[in-house]
Coordinates of C-alpha atoms in Angstrom, one line a residue:
M1 CA 64.4 6.1 121.2
K2 CA 62.7 8.9 119.2
K3 CA 63.2 7.3 116.0
N4 CA 62.4 3.5 117.0
I5 CA 58.9 5.5 118.3
Q6 CA 58.6 7.1 114.9
R7 CA 59.3 4.0 113.1
S8 CA 56.6 2.2 115.0
V9 CA 54.3 4.9 114.3
A10 CA 54.9 4.6 110.4
L11 CA 54.4 0.7 110.7
L12 CA 51.1 0.7 112.5
A13 CA 50.0 3.7 110.2
A14 CA 50.9 1.6 107.3
S15 CA 49.4 -1.7 108.5
A16 CA 46.3 0.2 109.3
L17 CA 46.2 1.5 105.5
F18 CA 46.6 -2.0 104.0
V19 CA 44.0 -3.4 106.3
A20 CA 41.7 -0.8 105.2
C21 CA 42.4 -1.3 101.6
D22 CA 42.2 -4.8 101.9
A23 CA 38.6 -4.5 103.9
S24 CA 37.5 -2.0 100.9
E25 CA 38.5 -4.7 98.3
N26 CA 36.9 -7.4 100.0
G27 CA 33.8 -5.2 100.6
D28 CA 34.1 -4.2 96.7
E29 CA 34.3 -7.7 95.7
S30 CA 31.7 -9.0 98.3
T31 CA 29.1 -6.1 96.7
S32 CA 30.2 -7.0 93.1
S33 CA 29.6 -10.6 93.9
D34 CA 26.0 -9.6 95.5
G35 CA 25.2 -7.4 92.6
S36 CA 26.2 -10.1 89.8
E37 CA 23.9 -12.5 91.4
Q38 CA 21.1 -9.9 92.1
L39 CA 21.5 -8.9 88.3
E40 CA 21.7 -12.7 87.3
A41 CA 18.7 -13.6 89.2
S42 CA 16.9 -10.6 88.1
H43 CA 17.7 -11.7 84.3
D44 CA 16.8 -15.1 84.8
G45 CA 13.1 -14.1 86.3
D46 CA 12.6 -12.2 83.2
D47 CA 13.8 -14.5 80.3
H48 CA 10.4 -15.8 79.6
D49 CA 8.7 -12.2 79.5
H50 CA 11.5 -10.9 77.5
D51 CA 11.6 -13.8 74.9
E52 CA 8.0 -14.1 75.1
H53 CA 6.4 -11.0 75.3
Q54 CA 8.9 -8.1 74.2
D55 CA 11.1 -9.6 71.4
P56 CA 9.2 -11.6 68.7
G57 CA 11.9 -11.4 66.3
Q58 CA 13.2 -14.5 67.1
H59 CA 15.0 -16.7 64.1
V60 CA 12.3 -18.9 63.4
P61 CA 10.5 -19.8 60.3
E62 CA 7.7 -17.6 58.9
D63 CA 5.5 -20.6 58.4
V64 CA 2.3 -19.2 59.9
D65 CA -0.5 -18.1 57.2
I66 CA -2.9 -15.2 58.6
E67 CA -6.4 -14.8 57.3
G68 CA -8.9 -12.1 57.6
L69 CA -6.5 -8.6 56.7
A70 CA -8.6 -6.5 54.4
D71 CA -7.1 -4.5 51.5
H72 CA -7.9 -1.3 53.7
Y73 CA -9.6 -0.1 56.7
H74 CA -11.6 2.9 57.8
T75 CA -10.5 4.3 61.2
G76 CA -12.4 2.6 63.9
D77 CA -13.0 -0.6 61.7
N78 CA -12.5 -3.8 63.6
V79 CA -9.4 -5.9 62.3
E80 CA -10.1 -9.8 62.6
L81 CA -7.4 -12.2 61.9
I82 CA -6.9 -15.9 62.2
A83 CA -3.6 -17.6 62.3
H84 CA -3.1 -21.2 60.5
Y85 CA 0.0 -23.4 61.0
D86 CA -0.5 -26.8 59.4
D87 CA 1.7 -29.2 61.5
D88 CA 1.3 -32.1 63.3
T89 CA 2.6 -30.4 66.6
N90 CA 0.0 -29.6 69.3
Y91 CA 1.4 -26.4 70.4
D92 CA -1.5 -24.0 70.9
H93 CA 0.5 -20.9 72.9
W94 CA 0.1 -18.0 70.7
H95 CA 1.3 -14.3 71.2
W96 CA 0.3 -11.6 68.9
Y97 CA 2.6 -8.4 68.5
T98 CA 1.8 -5.0 67.0
R99 CA 4.1 -1.9 66.3
D100 CA 3.3 1.8 64.8
D101 CA 5.7 1.0 62.1
D102 CA 8.9 -0.6 61.5
H103 CA 11.1 1.5 63.5
A104 CA 8.9 1.0 66.9
E105 CA 9.3 -1.4 69.6
W106 CA 7.0 -4.3 69.1
E107 CA 4.5 -4.8 72.1
T108 CA 2.5 -7.7 73.2
V109 CA -1.4 -7.4 72.5
P110 CA -3.1 -8.2 76.0
D111 CA -5.3 -11.4 76.3
H112 CA -4.3 -12.6 72.8
S113 CA -2.9 -16.1 73.6
T114 CA -5.0 -18.0 71.0
D115 CA -4.8 -18.2 67.0
Q116 CA -7.5 -15.2 67.0
Y117 CA -6.7 -11.5 67.1
T118 CA -9.1 -9.0 67.1
G119 CA -8.1 -5.4 67.5
E120 CA -9.3 -1.6 66.1
A121 CA -7.6 0.4 63.0
T122 CA -6.5 3.4 64.5
V123 CA -2.9 3.8 63.0
N124 CA -2.2 3.7 59.3
G125 CA 0.8 1.2 58.6
Q126 CA 0.6 -0.5 62.0
E127 CA 2.2 -3.9 61.8
I128 CA 1.0 -7.1 63.2
K129 CA 2.7 -10.7 63.5
A130 CA 2.0 -14.0 65.5
V131 CA 4.4 -16.2 66.9
L132 CA 3.6 -19.7 68.1
F133 CA 5.5 -21.3 71.2
D134 CA 6.5 -24.6 72.0
D135 CA 6.2 -26.0 75.3
D136 CA 9.3 -24.6 76.7
H137 CA 8.1 -21.2 75.7
E138 CA 10.7 -20.8 72.9
A139 CA 9.2 -19.7 69.6
H140 CA 8.7 -22.4 67.0
V141 CA 7.3 -20.4 64.2
Q142 CA 6.1 -17.0 63.2
S143 CA 3.8 -15.4 60.5
P144 CA 5.0 -12.8 58.0
V145 CA 4.7 -9.0 59.2
L146 CA 1.3 -7.6 58.2
E147 CA 0.4 -4.3 57.6
V148 CA -3.0 -2.4 58.3
V149 CA -3.9 0.4 55.9
I150 CA -6.2 2.7 56.9
D151 CA -7.9 4.5 53.9
D152 CA -10.5 7.2 55.2
H153 CA -11.9 8.0 51.8
D154 CA -14.9 10.4 51.2
H155 CA -18.2 8.4 51.2
G156 CA -19.9 11.0 49.5
H157 CA -17.2 11.3 46.4
D158 CA -19.0 11.3 43.1
H159 CA -17.5 7.7 42.1
S160 CA -15.5 8.8 39.4
H161 CA -14.2 5.2 38.5
A162 CA -18.0 4.4 37.6
H163 CA -17.6 4.8 33.4
N164 CA -21.3 4.8 32.5
E165 CA -25.0 4.9 34.2
E166 CA -24.9 1.6 34.4
S167 CA -21.9 0.8 36.3
Q168 CA -23.1 3.8 38.6
R169 CA -26.4 2.2 39.2
I170 CA -24.5 -1.3 39.8
Y171 CA -21.9 0.3 42.2
D172 CA -24.8 2.0 44.1
G173 CA -26.3 -1.4 44.8
F174 CA -29.3 -1.6 42.4
F175 CA -28.8 -4.2 39.9
Y176 CA -31.3 -6.3 37.8
D177 CA -30.8 -10.0 37.7
D178 CA -29.7 -9.8 34.1
D179 CA -26.6 -7.9 35.6
V180 CA -25.7 -11.0 37.4
E181 CA -23.0 -13.1 35.3
D182 CA -21.6 -16.6 36.2
R183 CA -18.5 -16.5 38.1
S184 CA -15.8 -18.7 38.9
L185 CA -15.2 -19.5 42.7
S186 CA -11.6 -18.2 42.3
D187 CA -13.4 -14.6 41.2
W188 CA -15.1 -14.5 44.4
S189 CA -11.8 -14.3 46.2
G190 CA -11.7 -11.7 48.8
D191 CA -12.5 -9.9 51.9
W192 CA -16.6 -9.7 52.0
Q193 CA -18.4 -7.4 54.2
S194 CA -22.1 -8.4 55.2
V195 CA -24.7 -5.9 54.1
Y196 CA -27.1 -6.6 56.7
P197 CA -25.3 -3.8 59.2
Y198 CA -25.8 -1.4 56.2
L199 CA -29.7 -2.4 56.1
Q200 CA -30.2 -1.7 59.9
E201 CA -28.5 1.6 59.9
G202 CA -30.6 3.0 57.0
A203 CA -27.9 3.2 54.2
L204 CA -29.8 1.3 51.9
D205 CA -33.1 3.2 52.3
E206 CA -32.0 5.0 48.9
V207 CA -31.9 1.9 47.1
F208 CA -35.5 0.9 48.2
E209 CA -36.8 4.0 47.4
H210 CA -35.6 3.7 44.0
K211 CA -37.0 0.3 43.6
A212 CA -40.3 1.0 44.9
N213 CA -40.3 3.9 42.2
E214 CA -40.0 1.6 39.2
A215 CA -43.0 1.4 37.4
E216 CA -43.5 -2.3 37.6
S217 CA -43.2 -1.9 41.2
D218 CA -46.1 -2.9 43.5
M219 CA -44.4 -2.5 47.0
T220 CA -43.6 0.2 49.0
A221 CA -40.0 1.5 50.1
E222 CA -40.8 0.1 53.7
E223 CA -42.2 -3.3 52.1
Y224 CA -38.7 -3.7 50.2
K225 CA -37.2 -3.1 53.4
A226 CA -39.0 -5.7 55.3
Y227 CA -38.6 -8.1 52.5
Y228 CA -34.7 -7.4 52.4
E229 CA -34.8 -7.5 56.3
V230 CA -35.7 -11.2 56.0
G231 CA -32.9 -12.0 53.1
Y232 CA -29.9 -10.2 54.6
E233 CA -30.3 -11.0 58.6
T234 CA -27.1 -12.8 59.7
N235 CA -25.0 -12.9 62.6
V236 CA -22.0 -13.2 60.3
D237 CA -20.2 -9.8 59.8
R238 CA -17.5 -10.9 57.4
I239 CA -16.5 -13.8 55.2
V240 CA -13.2 -14.3 53.8
I241 CA -12.8 -16.5 50.7
D242 CA -9.2 -17.9 49.8
E243 CA -9.3 -20.3 47.0
D244 CA -11.7 -23.1 48.4
R245 CA -11.1 -21.9 52.0
F246 CA -14.2 -19.8 53.7
T247 CA -13.4 -18.4 57.0
F248 CA -16.3 -16.7 58.8
F249 CA -16.1 -13.4 61.1

């Protein structure tokens, strides 16, 4: 009788153990299933943001041309770029990305969903690229990676690259009509800065003083400044000339 009771107790204990294990396994499966579903749902919800905003390195052609990149900038200068993609598509969903160097992660530039980029030169070697997306929010084409070069050279240096007095005079902004030679359009290719801001801030006052002190001059420095104010005034900050294409900023 005692053995039967012990056997019954053992069977009950074993049954309880198996039931507990089974419940635990079912609970784990339920938790795993729920967790998988939650992760999958979260992943699905982030697909657009991940592909479109955080990982612009898709394997798509680099068929986008970027205009406006200067040879170098000074710290704090504006960086203004325009993306060009010559195709029959009507896609206009752009995103611009930057990173401090090729070891850093790409970051989406906020509020830049058009073909134009405006930023500030703050990091030497900063990289920029543009990606055009199709109507399904998939990357269609991208630009090559551009590098922002900052060169804060001393504006007060002695201009050692000016080899003689005439070159120095022209470099300083004072030249005669005879110094201007005929040039082909291709010779004008580059990124051109308006001189009007320099006139406004007084950087050209020395030039006007120089002109006023010429023996044949009949105008004062102030009169020269007023005269050139009329000729230099413009709302265009920069002009980029690339072969026969002109881009105004």
